[in-house]
Amino acid sequence: MKVLSNEVVENRPERPIKIVQFGEGNFLRAFVDWMLQELNNAGIYNGDVAVVQPLDFGRIKELEEQDGLYTLVQEGVKDGEFIASTQVIDILSKFVNPYADYEAYLKLAEIDTLEFIFSNTTESGIVLDESDTIENTPPQSFPGKLLAFLHHRYEKFAGAMDKGLFIVPCELIDDNGDELYNCVKRLAEIHQLDAGFMKWLDEANTFTNTLVDRIVPGYPAARIDELTKKLGYVDNNIVMGEIFHLWVIEDRNGIGKILDGAKAGLNMVFTDDIKPYKIQKVRILNGLHTLMVPVAYLKGIDTVGDAMKDELMLTFIKNTNDLEIIPGTEHYLSKETLTAYANEIYDRFGNPQVHHELMAISLNSTAKFKSRLLPTALDYVKVTGRFPAHMAFSLASLLVFFKGERHGEKIDLQDEPQFLEFYADVWAKYEADELDARGVVAQFLGLTSHWEQNLNEIAGLTNQVTETVEAILADGMEVALANFLA
C-alpha cells in the first residue's frame, strides 16, 4: 500500500505561499490548516502555507516526506446526528527547520505574496527572554524568531508599508496577540533596533488576539489499521479532530474581510471583544482538561472519554465546575450561560469516537495550570477567602504526577526543562529524606517566578496540597480521590 504523497493525490492545486505557520503539531493541522483548506476550496482565499518548526525537535521531516499531505478525520455529534468524514489537506507546501537551515528560514520572510503568520507554540511559547537576540541563528524563543523574521522582511523590502503582515497567534493565553507584540517590541527595544523598523513594526503589521476551540486527539493509534484500510493508503501524519470548531478573532484592520469563514460554512467569529468567548472556553473546556489529567492518569485512566465514564472522575469534574469554576467566573458571564456551555463540553468530552489521550494534554502542564486554572482559583479566593478544594486536589496531583511514576511504571513526562529539573530535584530530595512532603509542596507553591506570587501565602493552601500529596503517596489515587469526595 502506498504512502500518502503527490503520487496518491491527483491534480494537486498550485497556490502562492501567503502564510507562514510556526508549529506543525496536531492542533494547527486539525484546526487552522483545515479552515484554510476550506477557505481555499470555497474560492474565498488562494494561498498555501510554509511551516516552520519552532523547536529543535518536531514533525517537519515526516510532513515533508509526504509532500505536506495528511488526512484529517472528523467525528462527532452535530444536531443530534453522528457525523464522520475524512479529508486530505493539501495546503502545506514548504517546510523549514530553522535549527537545521537558518538561511532558509529567513528566506521565507522574502516571499512577496506573504500575508499572514499563524502560530501555536503552546502557552510557554509567548514569553520574553531578554537575553535572546536576532544575532542568534536561530533565536531561541518564539518572539525572538519572529522578531528576526520581521526585521529581515523589513530590510528586504526597504521598509515598504504594504509588506507588513497579519500576525495571528493561537496560543491559549489571555490577549495572545497583544502579549506576542509586547514581547517582540520589548526585544527590539532591548537590542536597539533602528527607529525605521520600530515604526514599520507598529504601523505596517497587525497583531490580533484570538480564541481557538476544537478538541484534537491527534494521531489515532488505536484505530490506525481500520482507518488505513478504509483510506487505501498509509498516512503517518493522519490527525483526528471533533466536528465542533470555533475560531474567534479580534477584527483588526480588516482581517475579517480576508478570512471570511462564514462564507465557507465555518464557525469563525470576528468581533471587537473576544474576552467572553475566551473566559468561557479557557476556564471550562481547557480548565477541566488540565484539572483531570494528573488525577485521572494517576488513577489508571488514559483518555478523556474513559475519565468521563469513571464515576469518581465524573463527580470530581462536575463538582469542580459547579462548585468552583462557575462561582469564580459568574461575574464575567451568567451562571445559565456557563452551565449550558459546560453541559455541551461534557458531551464533547464523552464523544465515543474521540480517543483523546491524557498524556497528549499533559504537555507543559505546569504552564497550563497557571493559565487555565489559577485565574479562576484566584477569583474564587476573592469571593470566598479560600482556595477551591477540587483545584487544590488537582494541583497536588500535578505535583505527584511529576514524580514520574504510575503503578510502578515510569511516566513519559513532557514539560519545560526548568520545570522537569525542579521536579526531579525536589522528589530526589524527598526520596533521600532531605525534604518531607510539606517541604516539596512549599517549594512548588513558592515558585514565584512561575506563579507570579508565592502561593504559600494563600490561607490554608499549603496544608490542603500537602494533605492531598501525602494521601496519594500513601494510599494511591483511587483511595485518595474517593476519600476526598466522600
Tab-separated table of C-alpha atoms in Angstrom:
chain	number	residue	atom	x	y	z
A	1	MET	CA	0.000	0.000	0.000
A	2	LYS	CA	1.361	3.407	-0.991
A	3	VAL	CA	2.226	6.155	1.490
A	4	LEU	CA	0.191	9.344	1.031
A	5	SER	CA	2.073	11.719	-1.273
A	6	ASN	CA	1.675	13.611	-4.530
A	7	GLU	CA	1.660	10.220	-6.288
A	8	VAL	CA	-1.556	9.313	-4.473
A	9	VAL	CA	-3.359	12.658	-4.834
A	10	GLU	CA	-4.134	13.712	-8.383
A	11	ASN	CA	-4.260	17.288	-9.663
A	12	ARG	CA	-2.991	18.944	-6.503
A	13	PRO	CA	-3.611	22.704	-6.794
A	14	GLU	CA	-0.690	25.103	-7.064
A	15	ARG	CA	-1.088	28.200	-4.935
A	16	PRO	CA	1.178	31.067	-3.872
A	17	ILE	CA	2.564	30.894	-0.341
A	18	LYS	CA	0.710	33.507	1.673
A	19	ILE	CA	1.081	32.098	5.174
A	20	VAL	CA	3.985	31.206	7.435
A	21	GLN	CA	2.974	28.922	10.274
A	22	PHE	CA	5.037	28.454	13.428
A	23	GLY	CA	4.184	24.949	14.548
A	24	GLU	CA	3.407	21.658	12.872
A	25	GLY	CA	1.552	19.920	15.694
A	26	ASN	CA	-1.791	18.178	15.705
A	27	PHE	CA	-3.852	21.186	16.702
A	28	LEU	CA	-2.733	23.561	13.988
A	29	ARG	CA	-3.129	20.852	11.358
A	30	ALA	CA	-6.601	19.803	12.538
A	31	PHE	CA	-7.883	23.319	13.130
A	32	VAL	CA	-6.178	26.252	11.412
A	33	ASP	CA	-4.909	24.368	8.361
A	34	TRP	CA	-8.265	22.658	7.870
A	35	MET	CA	-10.056	26.029	7.963
A	36	LEU	CA	-7.567	27.484	5.486
A	37	GLN	CA	-8.203	24.442	3.295
A	38	GLU	CA	-11.947	25.093	3.421
A	39	LEU	CA	-11.414	28.749	2.534
A	40	ASN	CA	-9.301	27.704	-0.443
A	41	ASN	CA	-11.792	25.052	-1.531
A	42	ALA	CA	-14.608	27.612	-1.408
A	43	GLY	CA	-12.645	30.069	-3.541
A	44	ILE	CA	-12.607	32.655	-0.764
A	45	TYR	CA	-8.843	32.525	-0.334
A	46	ASN	CA	-5.960	31.342	-2.502
A	47	GLY	CA	-2.832	30.614	-0.530
A	48	ASP	CA	-0.553	27.853	0.684
A	49	VAL	CA	1.306	27.533	3.976
A	50	ALA	CA	5.031	27.394	4.715
A	51	VAL	CA	5.567	25.559	8.004
A	52	VAL	CA	8.321	26.482	10.466
A	53	GLN	CA	9.358	24.038	13.166
A	54	PRO	CA	9.559	26.275	16.266
A	55	LEU	CA	11.617	23.871	18.397
A	56	ASP	CA	14.701	21.804	17.655
A	57	PHE	CA	12.502	18.715	17.528
A	58	GLY	CA	9.259	18.203	15.642
A	59	ARG	CA	7.492	16.674	12.631
A	60	ILE	CA	8.825	18.746	9.745
A	61	LYS	CA	10.692	15.799	8.243
A	62	GLU	CA	7.688	13.457	8.462
A	63	LEU	CA	5.406	16.032	6.818
A	64	GLU	CA	7.904	16.745	4.054
A	65	GLU	CA	8.241	13.024	3.300
A	66	GLN	CA	4.512	13.012	2.433
A	67	ASP	CA	4.782	16.208	0.342
A	68	GLY	CA	2.913	18.016	3.119
A	69	LEU	CA	-0.219	15.932	2.606
A	70	TYR	CA	-2.111	14.435	5.529
A	71	THR	CA	-5.597	13.211	6.323
A	72	LEU	CA	-7.948	14.886	8.774
A	73	VAL	CA	-10.558	12.613	10.325
A	74	GLN	CA	-13.507	14.463	11.850
A	75	GLU	CA	-16.043	12.686	14.034
A	76	GLY	CA	-18.709	13.904	16.398
A	77	VAL	CA	-22.356	14.642	17.034
A	78	LYS	CA	-23.991	17.620	15.356
A	79	ASP	CA	-27.692	18.426	15.723
A	80	GLY	CA	-28.225	15.015	17.317
A	81	GLU	CA	-26.651	13.127	14.406
A	82	PHE	CA	-23.282	11.352	14.387
A	83	ILE	CA	-21.069	12.665	11.586
A	84	ALA	CA	-17.793	11.222	10.316
A	85	SER	CA	-15.630	12.477	7.453
A	86	THR	CA	-12.108	12.147	6.075
A	87	GLN	CA	-10.328	14.779	4.032
A	88	VAL	CA	-6.840	15.204	2.594
A	89	ILE	CA	-5.320	18.578	3.488
A	90	ASP	CA	-3.065	19.872	0.721
A	91	ILE	CA	-2.169	23.451	1.650
A	92	LEU	CA	1.189	22.756	3.348
A	93	SER	CA	3.765	23.210	0.599
A	94	LYS	CA	7.050	24.269	2.208
A	95	PHE	CA	8.849	23.146	5.366
A	96	VAL	CA	11.709	24.765	7.237
A	97	ASN	CA	13.607	23.757	10.344
A	98	PRO	CA	15.468	26.932	11.399
A	99	TYR	CA	17.765	24.878	13.619
A	100	ALA	CA	18.994	22.968	10.571
A	101	ASP	CA	18.809	25.705	7.909
A	102	TYR	CA	18.517	29.230	9.278
A	103	GLU	CA	19.075	30.845	5.908
A	104	ALA	CA	16.035	29.014	4.518
A	105	TYR	CA	14.055	30.361	7.453
A	106	LEU	CA	14.990	33.967	6.699
A	107	LYS	CA	14.260	33.371	3.006
A	108	LEU	CA	10.609	32.825	3.945
A	109	ALA	CA	10.472	36.475	5.025
A	110	GLU	CA	11.395	37.453	1.464
A	111	ILE	CA	8.259	35.896	-0.069
A	112	ASP	CA	6.481	38.755	-1.810
A	113	THR	CA	2.992	37.252	-1.536
A	114	LEU	CA	3.137	36.672	2.230
A	115	GLU	CA	0.131	37.981	4.202
A	116	PHE	CA	-0.200	36.029	7.446
A	117	ILE	CA	1.719	34.461	10.290
A	118	PHE	CA	-0.103	31.876	12.404
A	119	SER	CA	1.347	30.165	15.442
A	120	ASN	CA	0.709	27.667	18.180
A	121	THR	CA	3.816	27.222	20.300
A	122	THR	CA	1.860	26.269	23.482
A	123	GLU	CA	1.318	28.545	26.465
A	124	SER	CA	5.045	28.575	27.181
A	125	GLY	CA	5.901	29.898	23.713
A	126	ILE	CA	4.898	33.533	24.136
A	127	VAL	CA	7.399	34.548	26.793
A	128	LEU	CA	10.006	37.282	26.892
A	129	ASP	CA	13.623	36.130	27.026
A	130	GLU	CA	15.536	39.374	27.348
A	131	SER	CA	18.823	37.618	26.591
A	132	ASP	CA	17.550	36.393	23.205
A	133	THR	CA	18.789	38.234	20.139
A	134	ILE	CA	18.351	38.190	16.378
A	135	GLU	CA	22.094	37.581	16.156
A	136	ASN	CA	21.434	34.004	17.274
A	137	THR	CA	20.929	31.566	14.398
A	138	PRO	CA	18.195	30.896	15.275
A	139	PRO	CA	16.997	32.947	18.228
A	140	GLN	CA	15.876	30.575	20.953
A	141	SER	CA	12.448	31.986	21.828
A	142	PHE	CA	9.440	32.258	19.538
A	143	PRO	CA	9.272	36.071	19.965
A	144	GLY	CA	12.973	36.175	19.098
A	145	LYS	CA	12.471	34.121	15.945
A	146	LEU	CA	9.517	36.288	14.954
A	147	LEU	CA	11.489	39.484	15.522
A	148	ALA	CA	14.329	38.188	13.347
A	149	PHE	CA	11.821	37.225	10.656
A	150	LEU	CA	10.093	40.611	10.655
A	151	HIS	CA	13.372	42.526	10.746
A	152	HIS	CA	14.670	40.575	7.751
A	153	ARG	CA	11.426	41.280	5.857
A	154	TYR	CA	11.697	44.960	6.724
A	155	GLU	CA	15.227	45.093	5.314
A	156	LYS	CA	14.418	43.009	2.233
A	157	PHE	CA	11.555	45.306	1.192
A	158	ALA	CA	13.222	48.543	2.368
A	159	GLY	CA	10.517	49.234	4.920
A	160	ALA	CA	7.622	49.136	2.429
A	161	MET	CA	4.449	49.650	4.421
A	162	ASP	CA	2.465	47.255	2.219
A	163	LYS	CA	4.750	44.362	3.178
A	164	GLY	CA	3.582	44.119	6.763
A	165	LEU	CA	1.746	41.022	7.945
A	166	PHE	CA	-1.261	39.929	9.944
A	167	ILE	CA	0.142	38.044	12.947
A	168	VAL	CA	-2.411	35.660	14.401
A	169	PRO	CA	-1.270	33.569	17.399
A	170	CYS	CA	-3.409	30.653	18.579
A	171	GLU	CA	-1.678	30.056	21.920
A	172	LEU	CA	-4.111	29.772	24.827
A	173	ILE	CA	-3.094	32.787	26.850
A	174	ASP	CA	-5.073	35.946	27.519
A	175	ASP	CA	-4.596	38.652	24.876
A	176	ASN	CA	-2.245	36.392	22.943
A	177	GLY	CA	-1.718	38.838	20.080
A	178	ASP	CA	-1.031	41.759	22.375
A	179	GLU	CA	1.312	39.663	24.521
A	180	LEU	CA	3.260	38.475	21.484
A	181	TYR	CA	3.524	42.053	20.228
A	182	ASN	CA	4.780	43.206	23.635
A	183	CYS	CA	7.475	40.521	23.673
A	184	VAL	CA	8.630	41.317	20.136
A	185	LYS	CA	8.574	45.074	20.728
A	186	ARG	CA	10.480	44.781	24.006
A	187	LEU	CA	13.163	42.615	22.412
A	188	ALA	CA	13.508	45.143	19.609
A	189	GLU	CA	13.937	47.909	22.193
A	190	ILE	CA	16.455	45.951	24.255
A	191	HIS	CA	18.593	45.374	21.189
A	192	GLN	CA	18.148	48.960	19.991
A	193	LEU	CA	16.847	48.230	16.522
A	194	ASP	CA	16.521	51.330	14.372
A	195	ALA	CA	13.615	53.752	14.544
A	196	GLY	CA	12.522	52.966	10.996
A	197	PHE	CA	11.985	49.326	11.872
A	198	MET	CA	10.134	50.222	15.072
A	199	LYS	CA	7.750	52.402	13.074
A	200	TRP	CA	7.263	49.640	10.472
A	201	LEU	CA	6.654	47.056	13.208
A	202	ASP	CA	3.916	49.208	14.718
A	203	GLU	CA	2.253	50.608	11.626
A	204	ALA	CA	2.668	48.002	8.875
A	205	ASN	CA	1.911	44.886	10.929
A	206	THR	CA	-1.255	43.821	12.739
A	207	PHE	CA	-1.072	41.606	15.827
A	208	THR	CA	-4.523	40.333	16.767
A	209	ASN	CA	-5.996	38.353	19.650
A	210	THR	CA	-7.709	35.021	19.101
A	211	LEU	CA	-9.554	32.170	20.737
A	212	VAL	CA	-9.465	28.627	19.339
A	213	ASP	CA	-11.827	25.817	20.300
A	214	ARG	CA	-11.684	22.265	18.996
A	215	ILE	CA	-10.759	19.018	20.729
A	216	VAL	CA	-7.945	17.388	18.769
A	217	PRO	CA	-6.973	13.907	19.999
A	218	GLY	CA	-4.216	13.760	17.390
A	219	TYR	CA	-2.843	10.571	15.834
A	220	PRO	CA	-5.460	7.781	16.151
A	221	ALA	CA	-3.034	4.999	17.059
A	222	ALA	CA	-5.718	2.631	18.359
A	223	ARG	CA	-7.640	2.815	15.060
A	224	ILE	CA	-4.850	3.185	12.543
A	225	ASP	CA	-5.301	-0.257	10.920
A	226	GLU	CA	-9.040	0.326	10.467
A	227	LEU	CA	-8.508	3.818	9.024
A	228	THR	CA	-5.658	2.755	6.741
A	229	LYS	CA	-7.796	0.010	5.232
A	230	LYS	CA	-10.646	2.460	4.710
A	231	LEU	CA	-8.425	5.136	3.130
A	232	GLY	CA	-6.447	2.798	0.907
A	233	TYR	CA	-3.103	4.425	1.690
A	234	VAL	CA	-0.677	4.782	4.576
A	235	ASP	CA	-0.651	8.153	6.323
A	236	ASN	CA	1.953	8.620	9.031
A	237	ASN	CA	0.645	12.128	9.744
A	238	ILE	CA	-3.068	11.424	9.985
A	239	VAL	CA	-4.795	13.530	12.638
A	240	MET	CA	-8.209	13.325	14.277
A	241	GLY	CA	-10.450	16.138	15.477
A	242	GLU	CA	-14.003	16.536	16.663
A	243	ILE	CA	-16.704	18.042	14.457
A	244	PHE	CA	-17.179	21.079	16.715
A	245	HIS	CA	-14.968	24.063	15.947
A	246	LEU	CA	-14.902	27.731	16.870
A	247	TRP	CA	-12.324	30.350	15.939
A	248	VAL	CA	-12.862	33.812	17.408
A	249	ILE	CA	-10.588	36.547	16.030
A	250	GLU	CA	-10.425	40.163	17.098
A	251	ASP	CA	-11.286	42.064	13.942
A	252	ARG	CA	-8.371	44.431	13.407
A	253	ASN	CA	-7.525	46.228	10.172
A	254	GLY	CA	-9.947	44.260	8.021
A	255	ILE	CA	-8.738	40.735	8.735
A	256	GLY	CA	-12.351	39.524	8.781
A	257	LYS	CA	-12.853	40.554	5.173
A	258	ILE	CA	-9.850	38.480	4.040
A	259	LEU	CA	-10.645	35.326	6.032
A	260	ASP	CA	-14.419	35.359	5.678
A	261	GLY	CA	-15.016	31.888	7.084
A	262	ALA	CA	-18.786	32.269	7.313
A	263	LYS	CA	-18.944	32.150	3.517
A	264	ALA	CA	-17.327	28.706	3.677
A	265	GLY	CA	-19.695	27.487	6.387
A	266	LEU	CA	-17.056	27.766	9.105
A	267	ASN	CA	-17.716	28.773	12.691
A	268	MET	CA	-15.364	31.755	12.548
A	269	VAL	CA	-16.348	34.827	14.542
A	270	PHE	CA	-14.789	38.259	14.051
A	271	THR	CA	-15.533	40.554	16.950
A	272	ASP	CA	-14.326	43.628	18.804
A	273	ASP	CA	-14.239	41.754	22.131
A	274	ILE	CA	-13.195	38.112	22.442
A	275	LYS	CA	-12.970	38.159	26.241
A	276	PRO	CA	-16.337	36.468	26.986
A	277	TYR	CA	-15.566	33.682	24.492
A	278	LYS	CA	-12.059	33.306	25.916
A	279	ILE	CA	-13.087	33.154	29.558
A	280	GLN	CA	-15.790	30.576	28.936
A	281	LYS	CA	-13.631	28.299	26.816
A	282	VAL	CA	-10.345	28.506	28.701
A	283	ARG	CA	-11.883	28.207	32.144
A	284	ILE	CA	-14.294	25.363	31.398
A	285	LEU	CA	-13.043	23.289	28.455
A	286	ASN	CA	-9.297	23.817	28.873
A	287	GLY	CA	-9.538	24.170	32.630
A	288	LEU	CA	-11.334	20.849	33.048
A	289	HIS	CA	-8.876	19.160	30.679
A	290	THR	CA	-5.921	20.348	32.740
A	291	LEU	CA	-7.723	19.591	36.002
A	292	MET	CA	-8.437	15.973	35.123
A	293	VAL	CA	-5.097	14.939	33.610
A	294	PRO	CA	-2.986	14.236	36.725
A	295	VAL	CA	-5.925	12.919	38.751
A	296	ALA	CA	-7.276	10.547	36.107
A	297	TYR	CA	-3.885	9.411	34.850
A	298	LEU	CA	-2.615	8.529	38.316
A	299	LYS	CA	-5.900	6.685	38.822
A	300	GLY	CA	-5.024	4.472	35.863
A	301	ILE	CA	-7.134	6.176	33.192
A	302	ASP	CA	-5.616	7.041	29.814
A	303	THR	CA	-8.235	9.027	27.866
A	304	VAL	CA	-10.707	11.837	28.441
A	305	GLY	CA	-13.569	9.606	27.329
A	306	ASP	CA	-12.685	6.962	29.913
A	307	ALA	CA	-12.422	9.644	32.585
A	308	MET	CA	-15.995	10.698	31.784
A	309	LYS	CA	-17.126	7.071	32.225
A	310	ASP	CA	-15.483	6.774	35.640
A	311	GLU	CA	-17.954	7.568	38.438
A	312	LEU	CA	-15.421	9.191	40.763
A	313	MET	CA	-13.821	11.244	37.987
A	314	LEU	CA	-17.164	12.419	36.629
A	315	THR	CA	-18.189	13.554	40.122
A	316	PHE	CA	-14.837	15.297	40.571
A	317	ILE	CA	-15.126	17.079	37.208
A	318	LYS	CA	-18.730	18.207	37.659
A	319	ASN	CA	-18.182	19.272	41.271
A	320	THR	CA	-15.239	21.408	40.199
A	321	ASN	CA	-17.304	23.126	37.542
A	322	ASP	CA	-20.453	23.621	39.622
A	323	LEU	CA	-18.833	24.490	42.954
A	324	GLU	CA	-15.674	26.312	41.866
A	325	ILE	CA	-15.372	27.308	38.195
A	326	ILE	CA	-18.849	28.819	37.850
A	327	PRO	CA	-18.741	30.696	41.209
A	328	GLY	CA	-15.302	32.021	40.252
A	329	THR	CA	-16.454	33.083	36.790
A	330	GLU	CA	-20.073	34.278	37.004
A	331	HIS	CA	-19.045	37.912	37.453
A	332	TYR	CA	-17.942	37.687	33.783
A	333	LEU	CA	-20.791	35.570	32.381
A	334	SER	CA	-24.139	34.415	33.720
A	335	LYS	CA	-24.491	31.142	35.594
A	336	GLU	CA	-27.001	29.974	32.985
A	337	THR	CA	-24.603	30.653	30.106
A	338	LEU	CA	-21.738	28.880	31.849
A	339	THR	CA	-23.891	25.899	32.817
A	340	ALA	CA	-25.186	25.451	29.269
A	341	TYR	CA	-21.650	25.595	27.872
A	342	ALA	CA	-20.409	23.091	30.471
A	343	ASN	CA	-23.160	20.622	29.562
A	344	GLU	CA	-22.097	20.878	25.923
A	345	ILE	CA	-18.495	20.248	26.965
A	346	TYR	CA	-19.454	17.088	28.859
A	347	ASP	CA	-20.993	15.737	25.652
A	348	ARG	CA	-17.854	16.607	23.700
A	349	PHE	CA	-15.590	15.026	26.299
A	350	GLY	CA	-17.685	11.860	26.190
A	351	ASN	CA	-17.675	11.550	22.384
A	352	PRO	CA	-17.016	7.793	21.958
A	353	GLN	CA	-15.140	8.306	18.685
A	354	VAL	CA	-12.653	10.813	20.082
A	355	HIS	CA	-9.888	8.991	21.931
A	356	HIS	CA	-8.157	11.987	23.489
A	357	GLU	CA	-5.066	10.770	25.319
A	358	LEU	CA	-4.460	12.376	28.698
A	359	MET	CA	-0.723	12.267	28.067
A	360	ALA	CA	-1.214	14.424	24.962
A	361	ILE	CA	-2.957	17.041	27.109
A	362	SER	CA	-0.224	16.760	29.760
A	363	LEU	CA	2.352	18.580	27.615
A	364	ASN	CA	3.547	21.648	29.557
A	365	SER	CA	1.047	21.043	32.369
A	366	THR	CA	2.827	23.427	34.729
A	367	ALA	CA	2.195	26.397	32.443
A	368	LYS	CA	-1.295	25.131	31.646
A	369	PHE	CA	-2.333	25.059	35.308
A	370	LYS	CA	-1.214	28.659	35.645
A	371	SER	CA	-3.087	29.894	32.569
A	372	ARG	CA	-6.159	27.655	32.639
A	373	LEU	CA	-6.995	27.094	36.316
A	374	LEU	CA	-5.138	29.545	38.520
A	375	PRO	CA	-7.032	32.684	37.352
A	376	THR	CA	-10.342	31.004	38.222
A	377	ALA	CA	-8.959	29.834	41.554
A	378	LEU	CA	-7.761	33.328	42.448
A	379	ASP	CA	-11.135	34.816	41.515
A	380	TYR	CA	-12.727	32.181	43.757
A	381	VAL	CA	-10.389	33.229	46.588
A	382	LYS	CA	-11.590	36.822	46.184
A	383	VAL	CA	-15.196	35.668	46.545
A	384	THR	CA	-14.815	33.109	49.351
A	385	GLY	CA	-11.472	33.813	51.023
A	386	ARG	CA	-10.209	30.276	50.391
A	387	PHE	CA	-8.595	28.307	47.566
A	388	PRO	CA	-11.062	25.967	45.786
A	389	ALA	CA	-10.677	22.471	47.206
A	390	HIS	CA	-11.014	20.481	43.967
A	391	MET	CA	-8.444	22.651	42.191
A	392	ALA	CA	-6.114	22.264	45.174
A	393	PHE	CA	-6.547	18.489	44.867
A	394	SER	CA	-5.636	18.686	41.164
A	395	LEU	CA	-2.642	20.903	41.932
A	396	ALA	CA	-1.395	18.340	44.458
A	397	SER	CA	-1.996	15.568	41.918
A	398	LEU	CA	0.031	17.518	39.357
A	399	LEU	CA	2.967	17.619	41.750
A	400	VAL	CA	2.731	13.846	42.347
A	401	PHE	CA	2.290	13.245	38.595
A	402	PHE	CA	5.672	14.882	38.049
A	403	LYS	CA	7.242	12.443	40.489
A	404	GLY	CA	7.153	10.412	37.311
A	405	GLU	CA	5.652	7.085	38.310
A	406	ARG	CA	2.286	5.400	37.876
A	407	HIS	CA	1.618	1.971	39.350
A	408	GLY	CA	5.324	1.164	39.305
A	409	GLU	CA	5.879	2.301	35.713
A	410	LYS	CA	7.747	5.386	34.564
A	411	ILE	CA	5.691	8.285	33.154
A	412	ASP	CA	6.972	9.929	29.972
A	413	LEU	CA	6.992	13.453	31.399
A	414	GLN	CA	6.884	16.378	28.968
A	415	ASP	CA	7.377	19.907	30.229
A	416	GLU	CA	9.800	22.798	30.011
A	417	PRO	CA	13.329	21.778	31.018
A	418	GLN	CA	13.468	24.076	34.052
A	419	PHE	CA	10.308	22.531	35.474
A	420	LEU	CA	11.445	18.971	34.813
A	421	GLU	CA	14.702	19.808	36.600
A	422	PHE	CA	12.775	21.284	39.516
A	423	TYR	CA	10.519	18.245	39.895
A	424	ALA	CA	13.445	15.826	39.615
A	425	ASP	CA	15.360	17.770	42.271
A	426	VAL	CA	12.587	18.063	44.884
A	427	TRP	CA	11.466	14.464	44.515
A	428	ALA	CA	15.067	13.233	44.729
A	429	LYS	CA	15.405	15.163	47.977
A	430	TYR	CA	12.153	13.610	49.189
A	431	GLU	CA	13.443	10.117	48.461
A	432	ALA	CA	16.683	10.967	50.272
A	433	ASP	CA	14.714	12.232	53.314
A	434	GLU	CA	16.099	15.724	52.787
A	435	LEU	CA	12.558	17.062	52.283
A	436	ASP	CA	9.242	15.825	53.604
A	437	ALA	CA	6.016	16.169	51.618
A	438	ARG	CA	5.345	19.591	53.102
A	439	GLY	CA	8.806	20.740	52.081
A	440	VAL	CA	8.227	19.572	48.499
A	441	VAL	CA	4.869	21.358	48.428
A	442	ALA	CA	6.273	24.570	49.911
A	443	GLN	CA	8.960	24.748	47.237
A	444	PHE	CA	6.405	24.001	44.499
A	445	LEU	CA	3.947	26.652	45.652
A	446	GLY	CA	6.853	29.031	46.194
A	447	LEU	CA	7.902	29.123	42.526
A	448	THR	CA	7.201	32.847	42.391
A	449	SER	CA	8.965	33.295	39.044
A	450	HIS	CA	6.325	30.996	37.562
A	451	TRP	CA	3.162	31.623	39.596
A	452	GLU	CA	3.952	35.375	39.836
A	453	GLN	CA	3.206	35.175	43.532
A	454	ASN	CA	4.012	32.884	46.454
A	455	LEU	CA	1.025	30.535	46.604
A	456	ASN	CA	2.060	29.509	50.129
A	457	GLU	CA	0.676	32.885	51.230
A	458	ILE	CA	-2.899	31.876	50.303
A	459	ALA	CA	-4.544	30.875	53.565
A	460	GLY	CA	-4.691	27.116	54.016
A	461	LEU	CA	-3.375	26.167	50.569
A	462	THR	CA	-0.063	24.680	51.717
A	463	ASN	CA	-1.918	22.446	54.151
A	464	GLN	CA	-4.528	21.469	51.532
A	465	VAL	CA	-1.938	20.466	48.965
A	466	THR	CA	0.305	18.732	51.484
A	467	GLU	CA	-2.529	16.589	52.854
A	468	THR	CA	-3.500	15.501	49.341
A	469	VAL	CA	0.094	14.729	48.317
A	470	GLU	CA	0.544	12.608	51.447
A	471	ALA	CA	-2.749	10.803	50.816
A	472	ILE	CA	-1.882	9.983	47.181
A	473	LEU	CA	1.594	8.772	48.100
A	474	ALA	CA	0.306	6.661	50.985
A	475	ASP	CA	-2.894	5.182	49.564
A	476	GLY	CA	-2.847	5.737	45.799
A	477	MET	CA	-5.122	7.961	43.737
A	478	GLU	CA	-8.188	5.695	43.794
A	479	VAL	CA	-8.444	5.784	47.598
A	480	ALA	CA	-7.299	9.402	47.927
A	481	LEU	CA	-9.937	10.626	45.450
A	482	ALA	CA	-12.713	8.523	46.997
A	483	ASN	CA	-11.894	9.871	50.448
A	484	PHE	CA	-11.747	13.436	49.132
A	485	LEU	CA	-15.178	13.152	47.543
A	486	ALA	CA	-16.757	11.305	50.473
